Coordinates of C-alpha atoms in Angstrom, one line a residue:
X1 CA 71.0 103.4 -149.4
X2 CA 73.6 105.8 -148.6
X3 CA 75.8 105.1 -145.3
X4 CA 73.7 105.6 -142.0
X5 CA 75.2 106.5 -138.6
X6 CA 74.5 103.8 -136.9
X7 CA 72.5 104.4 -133.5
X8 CA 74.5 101.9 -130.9
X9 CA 72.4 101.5 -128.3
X10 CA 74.7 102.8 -125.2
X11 CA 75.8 99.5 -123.5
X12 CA 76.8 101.6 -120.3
X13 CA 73.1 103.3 -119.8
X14 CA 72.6 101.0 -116.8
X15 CA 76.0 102.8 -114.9
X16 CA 74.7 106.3 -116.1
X17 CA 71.2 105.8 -114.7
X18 CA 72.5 104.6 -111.2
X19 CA 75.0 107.7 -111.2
X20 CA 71.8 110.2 -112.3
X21 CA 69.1 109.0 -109.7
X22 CA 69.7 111.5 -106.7
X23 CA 71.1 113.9 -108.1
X24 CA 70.8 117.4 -108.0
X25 CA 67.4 119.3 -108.5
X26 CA 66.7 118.3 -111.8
X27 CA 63.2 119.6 -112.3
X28 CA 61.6 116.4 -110.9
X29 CA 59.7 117.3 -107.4
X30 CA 60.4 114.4 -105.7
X31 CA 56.6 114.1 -104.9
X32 CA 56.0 111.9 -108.4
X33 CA 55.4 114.9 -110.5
X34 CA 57.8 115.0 -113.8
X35 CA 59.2 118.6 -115.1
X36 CA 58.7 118.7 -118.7
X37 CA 60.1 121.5 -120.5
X38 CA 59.5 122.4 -124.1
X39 CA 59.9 125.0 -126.7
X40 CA 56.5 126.4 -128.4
X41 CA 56.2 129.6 -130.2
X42 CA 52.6 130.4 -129.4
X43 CA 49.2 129.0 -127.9
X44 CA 48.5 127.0 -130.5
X45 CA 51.5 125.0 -130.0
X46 CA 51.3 125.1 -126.3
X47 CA 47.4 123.8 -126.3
X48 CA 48.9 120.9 -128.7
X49 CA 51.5 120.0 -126.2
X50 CA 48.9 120.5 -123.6
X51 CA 47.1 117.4 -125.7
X52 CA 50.1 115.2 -125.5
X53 CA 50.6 115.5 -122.1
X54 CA 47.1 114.6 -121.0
X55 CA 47.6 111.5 -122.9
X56 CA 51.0 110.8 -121.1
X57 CA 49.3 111.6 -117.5
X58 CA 46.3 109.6 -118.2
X59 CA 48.3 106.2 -119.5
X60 CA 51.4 106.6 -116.5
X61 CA 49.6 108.6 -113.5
X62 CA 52.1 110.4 -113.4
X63 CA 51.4 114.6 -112.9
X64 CA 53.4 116.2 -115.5
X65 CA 54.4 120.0 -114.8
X66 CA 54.8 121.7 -118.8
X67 CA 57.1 124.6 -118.4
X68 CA 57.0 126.0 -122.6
X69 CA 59.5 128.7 -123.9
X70 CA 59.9 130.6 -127.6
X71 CA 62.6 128.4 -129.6
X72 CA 65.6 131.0 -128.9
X73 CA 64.4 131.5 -125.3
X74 CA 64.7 127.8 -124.8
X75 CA 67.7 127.4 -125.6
X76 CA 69.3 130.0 -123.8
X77 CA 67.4 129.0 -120.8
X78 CA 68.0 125.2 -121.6
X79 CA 72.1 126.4 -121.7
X80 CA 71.9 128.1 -117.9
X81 CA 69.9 125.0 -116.5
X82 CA 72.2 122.4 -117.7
X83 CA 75.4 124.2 -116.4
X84 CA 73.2 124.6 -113.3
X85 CA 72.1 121.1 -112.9
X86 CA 68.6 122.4 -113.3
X87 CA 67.4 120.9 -116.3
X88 CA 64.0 119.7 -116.6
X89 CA 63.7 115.9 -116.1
X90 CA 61.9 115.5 -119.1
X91 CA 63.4 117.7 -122.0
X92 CA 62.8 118.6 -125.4
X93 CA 65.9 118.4 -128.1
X94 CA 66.4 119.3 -131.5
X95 CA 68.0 117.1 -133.8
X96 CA 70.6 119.6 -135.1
X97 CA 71.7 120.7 -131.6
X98 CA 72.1 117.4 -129.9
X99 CA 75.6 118.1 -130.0
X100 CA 75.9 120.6 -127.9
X101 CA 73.6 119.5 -125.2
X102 CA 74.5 115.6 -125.3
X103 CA 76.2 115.4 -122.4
X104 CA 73.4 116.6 -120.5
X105 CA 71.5 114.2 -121.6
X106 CA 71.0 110.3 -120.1
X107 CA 72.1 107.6 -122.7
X108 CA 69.7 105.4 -123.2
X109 CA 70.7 101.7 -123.3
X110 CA 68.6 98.4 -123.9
X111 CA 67.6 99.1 -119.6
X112 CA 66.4 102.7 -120.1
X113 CA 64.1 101.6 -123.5
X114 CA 62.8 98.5 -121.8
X115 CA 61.4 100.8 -118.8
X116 CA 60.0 103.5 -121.0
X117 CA 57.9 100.3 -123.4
X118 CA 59.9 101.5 -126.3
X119 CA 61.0 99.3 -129.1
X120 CA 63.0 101.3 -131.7
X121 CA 61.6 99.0 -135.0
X122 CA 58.3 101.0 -134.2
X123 CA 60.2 104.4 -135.5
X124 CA 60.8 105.3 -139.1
X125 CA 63.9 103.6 -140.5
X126 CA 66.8 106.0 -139.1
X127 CA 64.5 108.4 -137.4
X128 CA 66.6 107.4 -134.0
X129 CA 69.7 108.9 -135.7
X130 CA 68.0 112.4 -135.0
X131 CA 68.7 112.0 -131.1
X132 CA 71.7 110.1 -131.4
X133 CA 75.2 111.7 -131.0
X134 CA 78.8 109.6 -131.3
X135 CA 77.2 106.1 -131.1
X136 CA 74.5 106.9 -128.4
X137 CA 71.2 107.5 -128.1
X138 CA 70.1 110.4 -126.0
X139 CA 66.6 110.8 -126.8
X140 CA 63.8 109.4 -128.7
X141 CA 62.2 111.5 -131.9
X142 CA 58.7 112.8 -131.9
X143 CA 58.6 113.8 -135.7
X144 CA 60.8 113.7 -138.4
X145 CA 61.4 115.5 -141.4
X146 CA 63.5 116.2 -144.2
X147 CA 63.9 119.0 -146.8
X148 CA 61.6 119.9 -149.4
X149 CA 61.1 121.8 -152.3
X150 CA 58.1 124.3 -152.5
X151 CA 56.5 125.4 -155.1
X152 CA 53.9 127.8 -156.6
X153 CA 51.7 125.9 -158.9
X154 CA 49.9 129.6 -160.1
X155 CA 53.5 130.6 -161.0
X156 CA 54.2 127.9 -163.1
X157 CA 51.0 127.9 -165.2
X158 CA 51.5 131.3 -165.6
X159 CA 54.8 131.2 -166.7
X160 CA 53.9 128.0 -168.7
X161 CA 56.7 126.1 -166.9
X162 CA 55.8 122.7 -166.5
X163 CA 55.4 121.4 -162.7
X164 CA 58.7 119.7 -160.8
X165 CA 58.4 115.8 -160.9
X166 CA 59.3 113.1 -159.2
X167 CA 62.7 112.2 -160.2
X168 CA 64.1 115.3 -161.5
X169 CA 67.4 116.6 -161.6
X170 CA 69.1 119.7 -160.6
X171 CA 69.1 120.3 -164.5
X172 CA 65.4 120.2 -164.6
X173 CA 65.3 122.6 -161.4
X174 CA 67.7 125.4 -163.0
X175 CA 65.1 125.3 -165.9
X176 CA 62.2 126.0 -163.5
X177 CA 63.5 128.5 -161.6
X178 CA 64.3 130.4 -165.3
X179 CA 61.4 129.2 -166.3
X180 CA 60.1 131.0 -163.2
X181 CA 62.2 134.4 -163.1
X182 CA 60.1 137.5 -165.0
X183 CA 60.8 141.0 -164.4
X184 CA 58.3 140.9 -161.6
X185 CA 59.6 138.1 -159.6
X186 CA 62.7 136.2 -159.2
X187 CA 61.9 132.3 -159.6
X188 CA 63.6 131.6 -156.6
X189 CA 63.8 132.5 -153.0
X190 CA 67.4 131.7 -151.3
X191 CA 67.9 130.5 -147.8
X192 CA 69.5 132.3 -144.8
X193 CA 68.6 129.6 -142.5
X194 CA 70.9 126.7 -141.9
X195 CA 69.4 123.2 -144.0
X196 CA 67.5 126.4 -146.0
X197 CA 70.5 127.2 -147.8
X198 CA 72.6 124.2 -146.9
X199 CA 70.6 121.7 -148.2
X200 CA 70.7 121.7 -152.1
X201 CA 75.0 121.8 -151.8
X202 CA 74.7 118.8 -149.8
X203 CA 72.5 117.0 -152.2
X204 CA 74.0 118.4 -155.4
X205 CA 77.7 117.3 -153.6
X206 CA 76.8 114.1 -151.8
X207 CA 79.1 115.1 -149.1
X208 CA 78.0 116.4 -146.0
X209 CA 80.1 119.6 -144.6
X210 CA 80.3 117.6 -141.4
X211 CA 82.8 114.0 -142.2
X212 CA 81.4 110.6 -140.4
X213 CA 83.6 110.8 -137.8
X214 CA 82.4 114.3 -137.0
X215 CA 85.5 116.5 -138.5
X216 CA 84.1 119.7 -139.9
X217 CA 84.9 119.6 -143.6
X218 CA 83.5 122.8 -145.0
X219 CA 86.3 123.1 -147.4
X220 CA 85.6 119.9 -148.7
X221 CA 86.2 120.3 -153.0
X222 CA 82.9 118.8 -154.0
X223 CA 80.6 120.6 -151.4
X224 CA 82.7 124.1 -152.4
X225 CA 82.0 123.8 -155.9
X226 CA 78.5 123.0 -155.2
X227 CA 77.8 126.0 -153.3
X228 CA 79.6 128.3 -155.6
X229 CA 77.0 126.9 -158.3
X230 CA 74.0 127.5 -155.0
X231 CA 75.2 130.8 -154.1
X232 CA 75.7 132.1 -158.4
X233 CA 72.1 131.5 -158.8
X234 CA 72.0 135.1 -157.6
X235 CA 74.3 136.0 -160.2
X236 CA 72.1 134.0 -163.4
X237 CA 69.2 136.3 -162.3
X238 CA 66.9 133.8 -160.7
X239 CA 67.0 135.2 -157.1
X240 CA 67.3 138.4 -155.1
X241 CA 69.8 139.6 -152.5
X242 CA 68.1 138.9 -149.2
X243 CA 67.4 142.3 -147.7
X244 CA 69.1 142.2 -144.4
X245 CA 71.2 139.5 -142.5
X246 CA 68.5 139.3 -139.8
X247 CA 66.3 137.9 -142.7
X248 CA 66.9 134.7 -142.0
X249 CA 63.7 133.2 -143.3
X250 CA 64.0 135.0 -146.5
X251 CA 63.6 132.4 -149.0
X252 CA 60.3 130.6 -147.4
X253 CA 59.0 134.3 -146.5
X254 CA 59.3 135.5 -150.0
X255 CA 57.5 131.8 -151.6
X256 CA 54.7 131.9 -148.7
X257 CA 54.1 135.9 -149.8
X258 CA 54.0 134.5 -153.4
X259 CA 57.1 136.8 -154.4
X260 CA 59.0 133.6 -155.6
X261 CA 57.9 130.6 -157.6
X262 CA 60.2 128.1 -155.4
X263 CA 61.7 128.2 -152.3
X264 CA 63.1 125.4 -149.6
X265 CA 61.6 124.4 -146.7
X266 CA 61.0 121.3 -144.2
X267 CA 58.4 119.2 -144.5
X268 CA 57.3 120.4 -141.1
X269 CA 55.6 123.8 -142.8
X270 CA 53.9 121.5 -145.6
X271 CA 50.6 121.8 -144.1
X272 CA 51.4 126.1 -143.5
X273 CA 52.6 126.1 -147.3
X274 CA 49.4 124.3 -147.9
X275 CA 47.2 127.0 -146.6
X276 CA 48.6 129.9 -147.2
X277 CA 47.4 133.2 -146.6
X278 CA 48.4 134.5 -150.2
X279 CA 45.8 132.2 -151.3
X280 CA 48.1 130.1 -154.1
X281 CA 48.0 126.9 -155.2
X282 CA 51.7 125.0 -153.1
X283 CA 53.3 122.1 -154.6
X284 CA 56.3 119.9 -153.2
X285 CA 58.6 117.5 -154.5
X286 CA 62.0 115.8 -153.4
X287 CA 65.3 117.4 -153.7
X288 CA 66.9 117.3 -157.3
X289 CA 69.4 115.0 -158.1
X290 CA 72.8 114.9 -159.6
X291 CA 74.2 112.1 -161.7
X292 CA 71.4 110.0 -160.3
X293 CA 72.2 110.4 -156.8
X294 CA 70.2 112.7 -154.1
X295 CA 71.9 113.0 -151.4
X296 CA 68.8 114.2 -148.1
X297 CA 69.1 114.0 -144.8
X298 CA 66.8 112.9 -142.3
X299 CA 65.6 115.8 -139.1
X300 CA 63.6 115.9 -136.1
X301 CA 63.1 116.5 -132.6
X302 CA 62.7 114.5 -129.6
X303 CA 62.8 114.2 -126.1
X304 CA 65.6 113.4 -123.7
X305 CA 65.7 112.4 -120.0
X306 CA 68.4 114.9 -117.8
X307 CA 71.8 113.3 -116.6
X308 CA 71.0 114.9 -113.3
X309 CA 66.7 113.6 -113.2
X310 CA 65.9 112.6 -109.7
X311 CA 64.0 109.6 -110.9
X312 CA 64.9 109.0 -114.3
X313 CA 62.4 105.8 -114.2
X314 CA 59.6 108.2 -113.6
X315 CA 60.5 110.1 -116.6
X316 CA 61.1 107.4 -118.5
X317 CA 57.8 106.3 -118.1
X318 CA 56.3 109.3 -119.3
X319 CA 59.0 109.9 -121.9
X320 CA 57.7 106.4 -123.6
X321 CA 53.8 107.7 -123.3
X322 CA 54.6 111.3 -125.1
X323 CA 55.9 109.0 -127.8
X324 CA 53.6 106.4 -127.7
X325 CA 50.9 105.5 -129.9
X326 CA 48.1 107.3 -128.8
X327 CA 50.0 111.0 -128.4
X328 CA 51.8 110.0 -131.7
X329 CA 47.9 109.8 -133.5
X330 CA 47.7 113.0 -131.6
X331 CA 50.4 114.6 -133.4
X332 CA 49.5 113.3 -136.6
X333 CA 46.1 114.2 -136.7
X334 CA 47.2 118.0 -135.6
X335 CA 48.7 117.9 -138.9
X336 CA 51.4 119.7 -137.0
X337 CA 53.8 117.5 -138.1
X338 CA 55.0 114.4 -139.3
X339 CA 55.2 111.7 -136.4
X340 CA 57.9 109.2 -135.8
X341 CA 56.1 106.5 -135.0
X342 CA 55.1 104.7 -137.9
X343 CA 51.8 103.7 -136.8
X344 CA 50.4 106.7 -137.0
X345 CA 51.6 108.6 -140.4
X346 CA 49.0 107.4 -142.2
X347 CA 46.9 109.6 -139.7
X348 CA 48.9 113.0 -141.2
X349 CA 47.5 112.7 -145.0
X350 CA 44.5 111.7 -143.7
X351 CA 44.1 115.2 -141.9
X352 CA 44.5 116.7 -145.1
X353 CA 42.2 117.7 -147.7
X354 CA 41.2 115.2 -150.1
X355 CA 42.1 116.8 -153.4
X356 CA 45.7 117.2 -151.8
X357 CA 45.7 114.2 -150.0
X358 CA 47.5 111.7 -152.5
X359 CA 50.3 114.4 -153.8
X360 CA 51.3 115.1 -150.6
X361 CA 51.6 111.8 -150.0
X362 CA 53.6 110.9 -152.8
X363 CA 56.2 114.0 -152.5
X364 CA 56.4 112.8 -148.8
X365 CA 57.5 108.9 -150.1
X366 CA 59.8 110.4 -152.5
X367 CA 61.6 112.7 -150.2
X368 CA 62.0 110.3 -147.4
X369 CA 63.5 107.8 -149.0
X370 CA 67.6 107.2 -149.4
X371 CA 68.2 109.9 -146.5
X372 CA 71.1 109.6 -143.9
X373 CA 71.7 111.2 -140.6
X374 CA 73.3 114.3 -139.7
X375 CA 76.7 114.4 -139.4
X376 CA 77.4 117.0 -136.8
X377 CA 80.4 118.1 -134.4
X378 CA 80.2 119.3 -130.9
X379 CA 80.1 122.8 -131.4
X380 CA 77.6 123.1 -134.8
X381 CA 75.2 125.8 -133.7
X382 CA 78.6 128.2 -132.9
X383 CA 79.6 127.2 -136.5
X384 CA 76.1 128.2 -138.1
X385 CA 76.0 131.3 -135.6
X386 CA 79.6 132.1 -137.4
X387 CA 78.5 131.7 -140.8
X388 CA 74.7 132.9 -141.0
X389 CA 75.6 136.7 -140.8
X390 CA 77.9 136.3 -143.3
X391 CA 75.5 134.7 -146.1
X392 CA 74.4 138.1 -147.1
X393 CA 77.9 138.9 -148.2
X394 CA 78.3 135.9 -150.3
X395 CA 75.0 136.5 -152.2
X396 CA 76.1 140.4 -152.4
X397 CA 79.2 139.0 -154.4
X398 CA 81.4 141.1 -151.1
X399 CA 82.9 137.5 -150.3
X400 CA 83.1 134.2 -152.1
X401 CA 81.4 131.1 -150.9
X402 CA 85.0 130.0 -151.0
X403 CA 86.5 132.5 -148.9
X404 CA 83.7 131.9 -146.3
X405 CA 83.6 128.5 -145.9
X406 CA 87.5 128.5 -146.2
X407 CA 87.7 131.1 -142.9
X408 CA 85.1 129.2 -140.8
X409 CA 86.5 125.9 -141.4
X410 CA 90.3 128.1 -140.0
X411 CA 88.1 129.1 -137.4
X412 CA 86.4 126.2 -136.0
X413 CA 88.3 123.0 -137.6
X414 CA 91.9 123.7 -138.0

């Protein structure tokens, strides 16, 4: 296995949570009842965390007050209340954007775990990476994920390209996306999104843009050259020009519309991909890999107790329910998506069909194995929010991937 980022647990939590009880309003009432806020993009989600919640009020007795919010909404929101000393007690967190946020957040130490009844070897080998950020851990994951790639099985056999494997290399992917292009459709669907486009450079380089010790290293030779061949697929034919820079879920829009064989995704829209509207048959498998290595990396979200809770042990008590074994089954069972807790991902494939049961079993085996976390610096979503717009360009052949990645890294690392 690769190198993992250790996730220390934070031996001064026991200072921090002294210096956070009593202060500020933090979204806790001071009458028992916990804030909880979370991002949820419609009611479907919001009846689901409505679920989990029920669960975490029945097994702590603790009244928990859900406050939900559309992803970019939250985050904006999320930004005012934490420069406020507003933030919600109890508080959702993506993976990716820990690092803006982590100060916001309460470490939590060997004290802080003990009071929410969490042991961390109950959690998928390196899922607590996700909420961890320069040796601490802020937060503890409610799914995980990694990314994927999608596939139209109808395509293929129509094309008479033979289905991905387990095991195959970015050789083998090159010939199914060719296999794939026709003069209706291109055989693959690029990504505007972050990991969407991201994702295959990193495993074809084995170098993450982001160094160990959290330097930005965009201009890094192997993970250039790798993008110049990601970005030239354009170029060979096999994809399209995304039509705006605002598109930026062209690649998985154009697979789930079946107007490309292939696409990338997380494994958190597996069970969308699965039953999609365009009535195909989906397929996944791992990432391809490169001189026999893969390099993937392991996502998620959690939640995270506020620096400034009023009664951080409150919260922690209903942080280590939301994550516990019963609201974990609840997740799982949703289908929604893929739980931390080990315990319960058997629950997930069991919520599938049984015809796709055992595939997506597999491709889920496959691509979680050998991953690392995220290297990320303080200031990653400004760097993302810097380059996105700019993606278009590079597939347009305006700009190189060179040239871009050389004038963020000037921009944002020196």
């Amino acid at each position: 296995m690769r190198n993992r980022t250790r996730t220390a647990v934070a031996a001064a939590a026991g200072a921090a949570l002294l210096l956070a009880a009593g202060c500020g309003d933090s979204g806790g009432d001071g009458d028992g009842t916990v804030v909880f806020d979370m991002w949820a993009g419609g009611d479907d989600e919001v009846d689901a965390l409505r679920a989990q919640v029920e669960i975490a009020e029945e097994e702590t007795g603790v009244e928990i007050r859900l406050r939900t919010s559309p992803w970019n909404d939250f985050f904006t929101q999320l930004t005012t209340r934490a420069s406020s000393g507003e933030m919600a007690c109890l508080t959702g967190m993506n993976g990716q954007r820990l690092g803006d946020y982590a100060d916001a957040f309460l470490p939590l130490g060997e004290e802080e775990l003990a009071t929410a009844g969490i042991d961390p070897a109950d959690f998928t080998e390196g899922s607590l990476d996700i909420m961890s950020h320069e040796g601490n851990l802020y937060g503890i994951p409610y799914d995980v994920a990694t990314m994927i790639v999608y596939y139209n099985k109808d395509m293929l056999d129509e094309a008479g390209v033979p289905e991905p494997a387990a095991g195959w290399t970015f050789d083998d992917f090159e010939d199914t996306i060719a296999g794939a292009t026709t003069d209706a459709q291109p055989g693959f669907g690029v990504g505007m999104a972050e990991f969407q486009w991201m994702s295959l450079p990193i495993a074809r380089s084995g170098v993450q843009p982001v160094t160990e010790d959290r330097q930005l290293d965009l201009t890094n030779p192997a993970f250039v050259e790798a993008s110049e061949w990601y970005f030239g697929l354009v170029d060979e034919g096999y994809a399209a020009v995304p039509g705006s820079a605002s598109d930026t879920g062209w690649g998985e829009e154009q697979y789930q519309n079946a107007n490309t064989a292939v696409a990338l995704d997380g494994t958190w829209n597996a069970v969308t991909y699965l039953n999609n509207d365009a009535g195909f048959r989906a397929g996944m498998v791992e990432l391809p890999s490169q001189g026999g290595e893969r390099l993937g990396l392991v996502l998620g979200s959690g939640y995270g107790i506020s620096a400034d809770c009023d009664d951080p042990e409150t919260a922690l008590q209903v942080l280590g329910a939301l994550v516990g074994e019963a609201a974990q089954d609840e997740v799982a069972s949703s289908g929604r998506s893929y739980p931390a807790r080990s315990s319960s991902q058997p629950l997930y494939f069991e919520a599938l069909d049984d015809e796709i049961r055992d595939e997506v079993e597999a491709a889920f085996e496959a691509a979680f194995t050998d991953l690392e976390g995220q290297y990320s610096t303080d200031n990653w979503t400004q760097i993302n929010e810097a380059i996105q717009p700019n993606l278009i360009s590079v597939y347009a052949g305006q700009m190189t991937p060179a040239e871009l990645l050389e004038q963020t890294q000037q921009q944002f690392g020196g």
